[in-house]
């Protein structure tokens, strides 16, 4: 490194350096815009990194020429800080919700039936306000109370599609939503061992990180959807004009926005609902806004929301109920999730008695306590959530500072939103760890559901995943327990025995170590690190551990977790026990067929399939017959297999002219190649 820099120094005059820094900054900004805003990258990640590093090097050598809005500033800082409070320059209002066409159209008819309205996606992320002065990003602030928010500028600076400097020296205050695409969420959550419930929670936690270098690691993006230009407030007559101006200023605006008259809104909503299935980012509804700014001004605001806009929430059948108590779930990672126990209501076909309250921030935002009357709804997740408050109850609930399961003092980490129990022996954590181990996606042990595992734990049969493999020694006593007949016990014991055939590819991620999920395991194996012995040997050697960083996809946080996990005596003992029990501790070589009809082809698989569940089964088949698997569509991808739910990958494949197969066409292809997919692997 030092040598390279000296060379750069010798060969460059100050003037040349200044010019090159300016040129590189511009080029990088353009590529970032193409990649993050336009979704049309012109260069590979590798080439991009090269430009980026060159700029970093030059800036280090010639700090006098470093632009205060340099794209290199997005890497963040490691300083710990509490957020300063920021008084918003305009009230940051919220929206009134509607839940069906009737309610919405009623509002349209009362407001301006002939008027033009914008219909936009309601992005499900974290609300943020950006303040630019003379074209420079000054502050990024959370919504907070609407009057005062947290100044999270350092974190916001790390978000790749937020411009730090605008192409014009304008002063503008914008509102937007920080979010994560489903794909980025899945990938990030996987390396984090599935800690996060949904992209919205992770996005909200990410902008509240104390270290902006941590935020920089999160694949965050923004869509902006409203702006005020305080110096030219009269210039914009329509919302359309504001959105086009934002686009010109290089801000990403939500896609698909349309402008229609009141009478077309119902049809437009239908069209949006159809599109939702293939959307790559989370939305929880639409926002309908009157386009004409002078009409907006005439309608004005209530203290909470504008009279000229409504949110339209998707499929949220809401039911009113009362919070009778607040309890907690403690997940295997220690995360504590408060849940409202509610008076039973029937919702979308089931009787609901619990609704999640996510975390203390969410409780504070809603302002709820025990006794509150609330509206609950089911979203994409299985557990319904408290969505709205009708009457708030006595006091806003405070989550106690001890773990409800083991009474250890809770801690806040990573994202400052959630509370964690730090005790690895906490009964709820251990039980949930065993439940995780047995799940279909992991070791897939039949007969062991949540209830059975809880019983086995509480009655001292199984106190760790390793104990599962000794359960056969307690067969007789177990069969005497209520609910454990001979038949169910033999299903369980068979399931446990069969799991010994599971490849190391499943064994390692099933243990549930932080950061060591399926993706990291696969990356290690792909790079020849395919056994626990090798992993443990590497973990003992600092230098070898650091060199794992050379594997694309493995980052510093994985390295830290790698060191911590594989030097922890408790974990080493567990691994040893599992090994002794006969679990596979070395990956099976990938099987290949005699005929390789997919040789030379690179396939990407996206969406869901009837005949291949999980969809990896289709991928395994392609690899078995000689194809290469790729996880993202690029110019090097030759084929895309796309099922329902395929989002941006399908769009990209179409743009690049890549051959796309749907499930039926793929089955036809297999048939024509003489492949009997059901009996191939
Ligand atoms: S407009 C004064 N447009 O939804 C009008 N909000 O429930 C301000 N949101 O706090 C909001 N997508 O965080 C607007 N296209 C969109 C939106 C949107 C998401 C969020 C925003 C707001 C919340 C209101």
XYZ file of C-alpha atoms and ligand atoms in Angstrom:
705
model
C 0.000 0.000 0.000
C 2.679 2.486 1.124
C 4.703 1.761 -1.966
C 1.781 2.332 -4.261
C 1.021 5.656 -2.658
C 4.591 6.879 -2.937
C 4.550 6.059 -6.584
C 1.355 8.015 -7.036
C 2.958 10.917 -5.207
C 6.078 10.919 -7.300
C 4.315 10.721 -10.571
C 1.685 13.398 -9.899
C 2.010 17.137 -9.579
C -0.390 18.911 -7.241
C -2.228 20.345 -10.204
C -2.634 16.953 -11.812
C -3.804 15.460 -8.522
C -6.400 18.164 -8.123
C -7.689 17.535 -11.617
C -7.739 13.784 -11.198
C -9.550 13.999 -7.845
C -12.230 16.185 -9.412
C -12.530 13.909 -12.432
C -12.710 10.719 -10.362
C -15.275 12.225 -7.968
C -17.469 13.139 -10.885
C -17.107 9.804 -12.588
C -17.870 7.927 -9.362
C -20.927 10.057 -8.697
C -22.194 9.370 -12.195
C -21.695 5.624 -11.798
C -23.415 5.689 -8.424
C -26.322 7.527 -9.983
C -26.531 5.013 -12.826
C -26.339 2.099 -10.436
C -28.531 3.218 -7.554
C -30.990 5.572 -9.190
C -31.271 4.434 -12.778
C -30.587 0.751 -12.125
C -28.347 0.677 -15.186
C -24.731 0.110 -14.195
C -22.236 0.806 -16.958
C -19.193 -0.741 -15.272
C -18.601 -3.805 -13.100
C -18.326 -3.647 -9.301
C -14.655 -4.446 -9.686
C -14.005 -1.510 -11.997
C -16.027 0.718 -9.713
C -13.986 -0.329 -6.678
C -10.813 0.462 -8.587
C -11.948 4.030 -9.268
C -13.073 4.378 -5.678
C -9.795 3.186 -4.218
C -7.767 5.373 -6.518
C -9.773 8.369 -5.298
C -9.288 7.342 -1.653
C -5.537 7.055 -2.169
C -5.271 10.415 -3.876
C -7.372 12.120 -1.242
C -5.154 10.739 1.446
C -2.052 12.076 -0.302
C -3.569 15.421 -1.230
C -6.105 16.151 1.499
C -6.136 19.807 0.479
C -8.089 18.835 -2.628
C -10.603 16.611 -0.933
C -14.114 17.713 -1.767
C -16.353 18.082 1.321
C -18.969 16.198 -0.703
C -16.572 13.499 -1.893
C -18.179 10.128 -2.594
C -15.507 8.561 -0.364
C -17.122 10.196 2.648
C -19.911 7.666 2.501
C -17.784 5.068 4.290
C -18.751 6.520 7.649
C -16.980 7.089 10.936
C -16.398 4.905 13.949
C -17.080 7.583 16.529
C -19.667 6.719 19.096
C -22.194 9.432 19.509
C -25.603 10.177 20.824
C -27.778 12.025 18.397
C -28.245 15.707 18.658
C -31.776 16.975 18.515
C -32.777 18.955 15.450
C -35.666 21.381 15.286
C -37.392 20.722 11.946
C -37.699 23.736 9.690
C -41.230 22.681 8.704
C -43.688 20.478 10.582
C -43.114 16.875 9.540
C -46.660 15.649 9.175
C -48.129 12.211 8.906
C -50.966 10.870 6.734
C -54.517 9.829 7.496
C -55.018 6.184 6.592
C -57.816 4.659 4.547
C -58.280 0.923 4.246
C -60.583 0.323 1.302
C -61.729 1.877 -1.973
C -64.919 3.162 -0.454
C -63.216 5.133 2.301
C -60.672 6.562 -0.122
C -63.172 7.496 -2.835
C -65.369 9.087 -0.264
C -62.499 11.404 0.580
C -61.762 12.068 -3.120
C -65.386 12.965 -3.764
C -65.525 15.301 -0.832
C -62.191 16.920 -1.655
C -62.094 17.427 -5.438
C -63.713 14.725 -7.595
C -62.557 16.301 -10.863
C -59.074 17.142 -9.659
C -55.825 15.431 -10.634
C -54.233 13.176 -8.034
C -50.890 11.457 -7.886
C -50.953 7.797 -6.932
C -47.591 6.629 -5.532
C -46.186 3.672 -3.684
C -46.155 4.065 0.071
C -42.662 2.853 0.833
C -42.359 0.761 3.988
C -39.131 1.972 5.527
C -37.938 4.703 7.857
C -39.074 8.272 7.343
C -36.317 10.841 6.933
C -36.007 14.558 6.231
C -33.046 15.886 4.245
C -31.926 19.497 4.411
C -29.762 20.901 1.602
C -28.372 24.420 1.645
C -26.845 25.791 -1.555
C -26.781 22.343 -3.046
C -24.938 20.693 -0.138
C -26.427 18.114 2.182
C -26.456 19.745 5.620
C -28.638 17.516 7.766
C -30.451 14.202 7.656
C -33.012 14.055 10.446
C -35.501 11.429 11.630
C -39.143 12.395 11.796
C -39.051 12.227 15.604
C -42.027 13.936 17.145
C -42.708 15.806 13.914
C -41.304 18.980 15.484
C -37.931 17.728 16.712
C -36.006 14.778 15.307
C -32.659 13.033 15.789
C -29.832 14.425 13.687
C -28.515 11.299 11.955
C -26.554 13.131 9.239
C -23.409 10.996 9.551
C -25.461 7.867 8.976
C -27.432 9.391 6.124
C -24.205 10.374 4.363
C -23.367 6.683 4.016
C -26.461 5.879 1.953
C -25.238 5.403 -1.563
C -28.110 6.916 -3.494
C -28.366 10.095 -1.440
C -26.453 12.842 -3.278
C -24.135 14.814 -1.001
C -23.929 17.635 -3.483
C -26.572 18.585 -6.013
C -25.913 19.623 -9.601
C -27.349 23.086 -8.737
C -26.746 25.240 -5.640
C -30.368 25.033 -4.505
C -31.772 25.096 -0.991
C -34.289 22.350 -0.568
C -35.912 20.370 2.257
C -37.050 16.907 1.266
C -38.928 14.024 2.727
C -38.129 10.475 1.865
C -38.123 6.910 3.038
C -34.959 4.945 3.747
C -35.558 1.330 2.798
C -33.957 -1.916 1.673
C -34.848 -4.067 -1.311
C -36.092 -7.565 -0.461
C -33.010 -9.060 -2.067
C -30.584 -6.870 -0.109
C -32.536 -7.568 3.073
C -32.408 -11.325 2.568
C -28.700 -11.268 1.870
C -27.906 -9.015 4.792
C -30.188 -10.902 7.151
C -28.600 -14.141 6.118
C -25.113 -13.044 7.067
C -26.634 -11.770 10.302
C -28.072 -15.249 11.004
C -31.659 -14.153 10.356
C -31.851 -11.696 13.252
C -34.128 -9.203 11.595
C -37.871 -9.590 11.257
C -38.378 -7.507 8.136
C -36.679 -4.888 5.954
C -38.499 -2.021 7.660
C -37.186 -2.878 11.126
C -33.679 -3.291 9.817
C -33.839 0.021 7.912
C -35.143 1.873 10.959
C -32.436 0.366 13.164
C -29.753 1.114 10.594
C -30.309 4.859 10.458
C -30.070 4.993 14.235
C -26.662 3.353 14.501
C -24.187 5.028 16.809
C -21.309 4.280 14.444
C -21.891 5.450 10.933
C -19.355 2.882 9.701
C -21.912 0.254 10.765
C -24.667 2.032 8.810
C -22.331 2.092 5.816
C -22.366 -1.729 5.777
C -26.123 -1.874 5.468
C -27.525 -1.910 1.932
C -29.777 1.120 2.445
C -31.447 3.192 -0.233
C -33.815 6.120 -0.355
C -36.839 7.252 -2.330
C -37.782 10.907 -1.997
C -41.407 11.913 -2.474
C -41.907 15.477 -1.378
C -39.865 18.673 -1.278
C -40.019 22.315 -0.330
C -37.828 24.920 -1.989
C -38.009 27.749 0.566
C -36.389 30.291 -1.758
C -38.615 29.515 -4.713
C -41.797 28.402 -3.023
C -44.045 29.984 -5.666
C -42.245 28.382 -8.598
C -43.800 24.950 -8.399
C -47.460 24.772 -9.322
C -47.835 21.025 -9.238
C -46.577 17.967 -7.395
C -45.495 16.610 -10.820
C -43.162 19.609 -11.188
C -41.613 18.908 -7.799
C -41.039 15.246 -8.611
C -39.428 16.062 -11.981
C -37.232 18.606 -10.280
C -36.154 15.979 -7.736
C -35.317 13.615 -10.575
C -33.221 16.363 -12.228
C -31.410 16.967 -8.959
C -30.438 13.245 -9.047
C -32.769 12.159 -6.245
C -34.364 8.731 -6.648
C -38.152 9.062 -6.749
C -40.526 6.093 -6.352
C -41.207 4.330 -9.653
C -44.638 3.921 -11.313
C -46.181 7.152 -9.976
C -49.192 8.196 -12.081
C -51.374 11.287 -12.243
C -55.077 10.635 -12.761
C -58.415 12.305 -12.216
C -60.542 11.297 -9.236
C -62.735 9.003 -11.346
C -59.726 6.875 -12.425
C -58.357 6.238 -8.956
C -60.179 2.946 -8.334
C -58.850 1.437 -11.565
C -55.357 2.780 -10.844
C -55.349 1.132 -7.422
C -56.147 -2.196 -9.050
C -53.213 -1.792 -11.438
C -50.865 -1.000 -8.563
C -52.052 -4.038 -6.609
C -51.168 -6.254 -9.570
C -47.713 -4.719 -9.826
C -47.062 -5.126 -6.110
C -46.344 -8.841 -6.499
C -43.280 -8.258 -8.626
C -41.966 -5.243 -6.761
C -38.432 -5.493 -5.400
C -38.960 -3.204 -2.393
C -41.426 -3.208 0.520
C -44.590 -1.132 0.345
C -47.525 -1.121 2.691
C -49.912 0.784 0.502
C -50.283 3.805 -1.744
C -50.292 7.514 -1.154
C -52.847 9.594 -3.034
C -52.082 13.318 -3.227
C -53.814 16.219 -4.873
C -51.497 17.463 -7.616
C -52.351 21.167 -7.710
C -50.334 23.067 -5.084
C -52.721 26.039 -4.864
C -55.592 23.627 -4.192
C -53.436 21.998 -1.520
C -52.801 25.361 0.111
C -56.507 26.124 0.130
C -57.278 22.835 1.880
C -54.495 23.201 4.438
C -53.564 20.909 7.315
C -54.796 19.565 10.585
C -52.240 19.453 13.403
C -51.154 15.967 12.260
C -51.728 15.642 8.565
C -52.433 17.404 5.304
C -56.067 17.513 4.124
C -54.898 17.041 0.539
C -53.482 13.501 0.832
C -54.460 10.081 2.098
C -52.627 6.811 2.589
C -54.349 3.741 1.214
C -53.218 0.680 3.178
C -53.076 -2.663 1.385
C -55.021 -5.658 2.639
C -54.900 -4.405 6.135
C -58.060 -5.745 7.637
C -58.031 -3.956 10.944
C -59.804 -5.083 14.061
C -60.294 -3.186 17.233
C -59.348 -4.796 20.531
C -58.039 -4.005 23.989
C -54.502 -4.598 25.272
C -54.883 -6.668 28.438
C -51.203 -7.255 29.043
C -47.783 -6.805 27.474
C -45.368 -9.747 27.456
C -42.200 -10.592 25.522
C -40.680 -13.120 23.224
C -36.943 -13.773 23.585
C -35.492 -15.043 20.312
C -32.472 -17.305 19.910
C -30.227 -14.305 19.250
C -31.466 -12.769 22.500
C -33.663 -10.188 20.823
C -36.609 -9.229 22.988
C -39.852 -8.445 21.186
C -42.727 -6.977 23.170
C -46.132 -8.420 22.352
C -49.533 -7.092 23.285
C -51.886 -9.685 24.673
C -55.258 -8.598 23.384
C -58.857 -9.595 23.882
C -59.419 -12.243 21.209
C -60.613 -10.950 17.823
C -61.055 -12.826 14.588
C -58.843 -11.560 11.823
C -58.427 -12.950 8.308
C -59.792 -16.331 9.362
C -57.940 -16.848 12.648
C -58.511 -15.854 16.240
C -55.858 -13.420 17.268
C -54.739 -13.067 20.884
C -51.292 -11.533 20.398
C -50.089 -8.581 18.361
C -46.478 -7.489 18.113
C -45.334 -4.109 19.345
C -41.888 -4.514 17.715
C -39.789 -2.471 20.185
C -39.767 0.435 22.646
C -39.496 3.034 19.863
C -42.636 1.641 18.283
C -44.455 1.649 21.629
C -43.374 5.257 22.212
C -44.435 6.289 18.731
C -47.881 4.775 19.252
C -48.001 5.975 22.845
C -49.705 2.801 24.087
C -49.936 1.079 27.426
C -51.946 -1.676 29.054
C -55.659 -0.986 28.741
C -55.295 0.809 25.397
C -57.871 0.266 22.684
C -55.947 -0.447 19.509
C -56.414 -1.596 15.935
C -54.471 -4.675 14.936
C -53.753 -5.939 11.439
C -51.988 -8.765 9.705
C -49.311 -7.757 7.287
C -47.032 -10.095 5.392
C -45.831 -11.617 8.649
C -47.606 -14.312 10.603
C -47.905 -12.415 13.855
C -50.325 -9.484 13.605
C -49.127 -6.044 14.645
C -50.648 -3.223 16.640
C -51.148 -0.604 13.931
C -53.115 2.226 15.457
C -54.289 3.519 18.770
C -57.889 4.455 19.450
C -57.456 5.333 23.129
C -53.947 5.112 24.571
C -54.481 3.450 27.956
C -52.989 4.660 31.226
C -49.232 5.103 30.804
C -46.968 4.553 27.849
C -45.489 1.130 28.452
C -41.825 0.829 29.410
C -40.098 -2.475 28.678
C -38.403 -3.608 31.917
C -34.619 -3.764 31.889
C -34.367 -7.483 32.722
C -34.803 -10.439 30.393
C -38.288 -11.874 31.015
C -36.921 -15.402 30.710
C -33.712 -15.389 32.801
C -33.791 -11.946 34.460
C -30.360 -10.975 33.152
C -29.975 -7.239 32.572
C -30.780 -6.475 28.948
C -28.482 -4.597 26.596
C -28.878 -2.534 23.446
C -26.535 -3.344 20.610
C -26.037 -2.846 16.896
C -29.279 -1.161 16.073
C -30.195 0.969 19.005
C -33.832 0.073 18.738
C -33.998 -3.494 20.006
C -33.174 -4.879 23.431
C -31.187 -8.083 23.788
C -30.657 -10.649 26.518
C -26.885 -11.246 26.598
C -27.069 -14.580 28.449
C -26.270 -17.505 26.101
C -27.805 -19.921 28.617
C -31.107 -18.037 28.826
C -33.813 -20.739 28.647
C -35.881 -18.983 25.967
C -32.805 -18.337 23.849
C -31.707 -21.968 24.104
C -35.205 -23.306 23.331
C -35.511 -21.051 20.307
C -32.026 -22.100 19.209
C -33.131 -25.736 19.263
C -36.334 -24.847 17.392
C -34.204 -23.068 14.781
C -31.875 -26.077 14.449
C -34.819 -28.414 13.726
C -36.544 -26.147 11.176
C -37.182 -27.206 7.618
C -34.621 -24.770 6.197
C -32.008 -26.097 8.623
C -31.647 -29.723 9.806
C -35.279 -30.457 8.936
C -36.044 -32.812 11.828
C -39.510 -34.263 11.593
C -41.778 -34.523 14.608
C -40.098 -31.766 16.592
C -42.218 -28.640 16.629
C -42.145 -25.705 19.043
C -44.338 -27.437 21.633
C -42.364 -30.688 21.738
C -39.058 -28.855 21.989
C -40.360 -26.698 24.787
C -41.482 -29.811 26.654
C -38.185 -31.612 26.114
C -36.292 -28.587 27.384
C -38.508 -27.898 30.383
C -38.358 -31.569 31.429
C -34.600 -31.772 31.105
C -34.521 -34.178 28.158
C -32.753 -31.776 25.816
C -30.790 -28.771 27.054
C -28.812 -28.091 23.855
C -28.963 -29.185 20.222
C -26.269 -31.743 20.954
C -28.551 -33.450 23.502
C -30.985 -34.280 20.674
C -28.557 -36.964 19.551
C -28.580 -38.617 22.996
C -32.364 -38.593 23.247
C -32.542 -42.200 22.025
C -31.058 -43.272 25.365
C -34.124 -41.871 27.116
C -36.661 -43.447 24.785
C -38.427 -45.530 27.449
C -38.980 -42.688 29.911
C -39.974 -40.303 27.151
C -42.674 -42.692 25.989
C -44.242 -42.444 29.421
C -44.756 -38.698 29.061
C -48.145 -37.402 28.066
C -48.380 -36.634 24.354
C -45.338 -38.800 23.508
C -46.731 -42.117 22.323
C -44.613 -44.849 20.793
C -45.402 -43.660 17.310
C -44.549 -40.009 17.817
C -41.370 -40.873 19.714
C -40.198 -43.119 16.905
C -40.922 -40.370 14.347
C -38.838 -37.961 16.416
C -35.954 -40.396 16.951
C -35.950 -41.368 13.276
C -35.952 -37.710 12.299
C -32.969 -37.095 14.539
C -31.091 -40.136 13.145
C -31.811 -39.092 9.567
C -30.497 -35.602 10.180
C -27.040 -37.172 10.517
C -27.113 -37.545 6.740
C -27.512 -33.814 6.266
C -24.568 -32.237 4.548
C -22.161 -29.954 6.424
C -23.716 -27.177 4.303
C -26.711 -27.471 6.647
C -24.978 -28.508 9.860
C -22.875 -25.366 10.203
C -25.598 -22.747 9.642
C -28.065 -24.708 11.796
C -25.920 -24.149 14.876
C -27.052 -20.536 14.583
C -23.761 -18.756 15.138
C -23.873 -15.019 14.481
C -22.919 -14.251 10.856
C -22.341 -17.928 9.981
C -25.471 -18.553 7.936
C -26.051 -20.448 4.703
C -24.443 -17.820 2.522
C -21.176 -17.578 4.449
C -21.022 -21.391 4.739
C -21.468 -21.724 0.985
C -18.792 -19.091 0.322
C -16.321 -20.886 2.594
C -16.979 -24.224 0.896
C -16.704 -22.683 -2.575
C -13.249 -21.470 -1.536
C -12.120 -24.886 -0.413
C -12.794 -24.431 3.318
C -15.170 -27.328 3.505
C -14.763 -28.908 6.939
C -14.987 -27.953 10.585
C -11.373 -29.013 11.109
C -10.234 -26.512 8.507
C -12.432 -23.799 9.968
C -11.089 -24.369 13.473
C -7.511 -24.405 12.218
C -8.052 -21.092 10.424
C -9.718 -19.578 13.494
C -6.591 -20.339 15.536
C -4.414 -18.401 13.129
C -4.963 -14.641 13.125
C -3.398 -14.136 9.718
C -5.352 -16.909 8.045
C -8.571 -15.583 9.566
C -7.888 -12.099 8.189
C -7.216 -13.559 4.763
C -10.841 -14.722 4.595
C -11.542 -11.092 3.753
C -10.291 -11.863 0.269
C -13.406 -13.923 -0.368
C -15.918 -11.608 -2.042
C -19.003 -11.503 0.155
C -17.131 -11.901 3.433
C -16.686 -8.633 5.293
C -15.036 -7.425 8.500
C -18.057 -8.148 10.699
C -17.976 -11.799 9.595
C -14.289 -11.970 10.458
C -14.937 -10.612 13.943
C -17.797 -13.073 14.461
C -15.657 -15.900 13.051
C -12.941 -15.224 15.623
C -15.413 -14.886 18.476
C -17.498 -17.943 17.605
C -14.693 -20.385 17.043
C -12.712 -19.449 20.131
C -15.710 -19.652 22.456
C -15.252 -22.761 24.641
C -18.999 -23.308 24.898
C -19.344 -23.404 21.109
C -16.253 -25.564 20.645
C -17.665 -28.063 23.126
C -20.977 -28.123 21.295
C -19.298 -28.679 17.932
C -17.213 -31.459 19.425
C -20.324 -33.130 20.828
C -22.134 -32.905 17.471
C -19.101 -34.357 15.724
C -18.956 -37.239 18.167
C -22.660 -37.886 17.606
C -21.953 -38.520 13.929
C -23.037 -35.313 12.212
C -21.301 -34.485 8.969
C -18.461 -32.104 9.586
C -17.127 -32.043 6.039
C -19.063 -30.925 2.960
C -19.993 -33.580 0.422
C -18.413 -32.976 -2.966
C -20.934 -31.507 -5.411
C -22.364 -34.335 -7.487
C -22.235 -33.996 -11.259
C -24.113 -35.904 -13.919
C -22.399 -37.838 -16.723
C -24.032 -35.608 -19.315
C -23.506 -31.853 -18.883
C -26.082 -30.176 -21.152
C -25.920 -26.871 -19.222
C -22.153 -26.586 -19.567
C -20.991 -23.049 -20.342
C -24.268 -21.544 -19.199
C -24.719 -19.234 -16.207
C -28.144 -19.442 -14.609
C -29.850 -17.227 -12.133
C -33.049 -18.389 -10.434
C -35.639 -16.032 -8.971
C -39.255 -16.124 -7.794
C -41.098 -19.196 -6.550
C -41.924 -22.536 -8.218
C -44.443 -25.267 -7.818
C -42.088 -28.144 -8.616
C -38.953 -26.785 -6.990
C -39.401 -25.929 -3.329
C -37.254 -24.434 -2.066
C -36.123 -22.960 -5.369
C -32.543 -24.081 -4.665
C -33.725 -27.445 -5.937
C -33.911 -25.995 -9.445
C -30.449 -24.529 -8.972
C -29.038 -27.854 -7.732
C -30.392 -29.511 -10.842
C -28.817 -26.938 -13.146
C -25.459 -27.298 -11.363
C -25.716 -31.109 -11.475
C -26.085 -30.899 -15.242
C -23.097 -28.603 -15.687
C -24.513 -25.090 -15.318
C -22.918 -22.362 -13.226
C -25.003 -20.717 -10.565
C -25.051 -16.955 -10.202
C -26.971 -14.984 -7.636
C -27.341 -11.737 -9.578
C -28.246 -10.986 -13.190
C -25.387 -9.384 -15.094
C -24.178 -9.255 -18.680
C -22.426 -12.570 -18.006
C -25.659 -14.348 -17.068
C -26.939 -16.483 -19.914
C -30.292 -17.686 -18.508
C -32.851 -16.613 -15.965
C -35.407 -19.012 -14.542
C -38.185 -16.773 -13.254
C -41.228 -17.795 -11.267
C -44.015 -15.638 -9.849
C -42.650 -12.952 -7.561
C -39.577 -12.359 -9.759
C -38.806 -8.662 -9.421
C -35.868 -6.564 -10.482
C -33.912 -9.578 -11.757
C -36.553 -10.252 -14.398
C -36.599 -6.603 -15.407
C -32.828 -6.566 -15.689
C -32.745 -9.817 -17.664
C -35.258 -8.390 -20.127
C -33.228 -5.231 -20.447
C -30.053 -7.215 -21.133
C -31.820 -9.558 -23.547
C -31.084 -12.650 -21.449
C -33.040 -15.844 -22.179
C -35.831 -16.122 -19.648
C -37.655 -19.358 -18.814
C -40.803 -19.646 -16.748
C -41.498 -22.889 -14.901
C -43.482 -24.539 -17.718
C -40.849 -23.661 -20.316
C -38.123 -24.949 -17.998
C -39.940 -28.259 -17.502
C -40.287 -28.517 -21.314
C -36.567 -27.852 -21.661
C -35.734 -30.585 -19.138
C -38.025 -33.001 -20.922
C -36.416 -32.215 -24.284
C -32.988 -32.900 -22.736
C -34.250 -36.207 -21.409
C -33.892 -35.117 -17.790
C -36.280 -36.666 -15.310
C -36.033 -33.904 -12.726
C -37.892 -35.792 -10.009
C -35.346 -38.589 -9.898
C -32.207 -36.799 -10.938
C -30.554 -35.789 -7.695
S -46.186 11.849 1.793
C -47.202 15.535 4.277
N -45.504 9.859 0.219
O -45.699 7.285 5.193
C -47.105 14.306 3.464
N -45.300 9.551 2.577
O -47.996 7.416 7.077
C -46.003 13.478 3.884
N -44.389 7.373 3.216
O -44.413 9.677 7.402
C -46.005 12.098 3.491
N -44.120 6.581 1.175
O -42.750 8.237 6.135
C -45.628 10.285 1.489
N -44.908 8.196 -1.303
C -45.019 8.629 -0.038
C -44.646 7.827 1.073
C -44.823 8.330 2.363
C -43.967 6.343 2.477
C -44.398 7.388 4.707
C -43.823 8.637 5.318
C -44.908 9.191 6.187
C -45.803 8.008 6.392
C -47.215 8.476 6.652
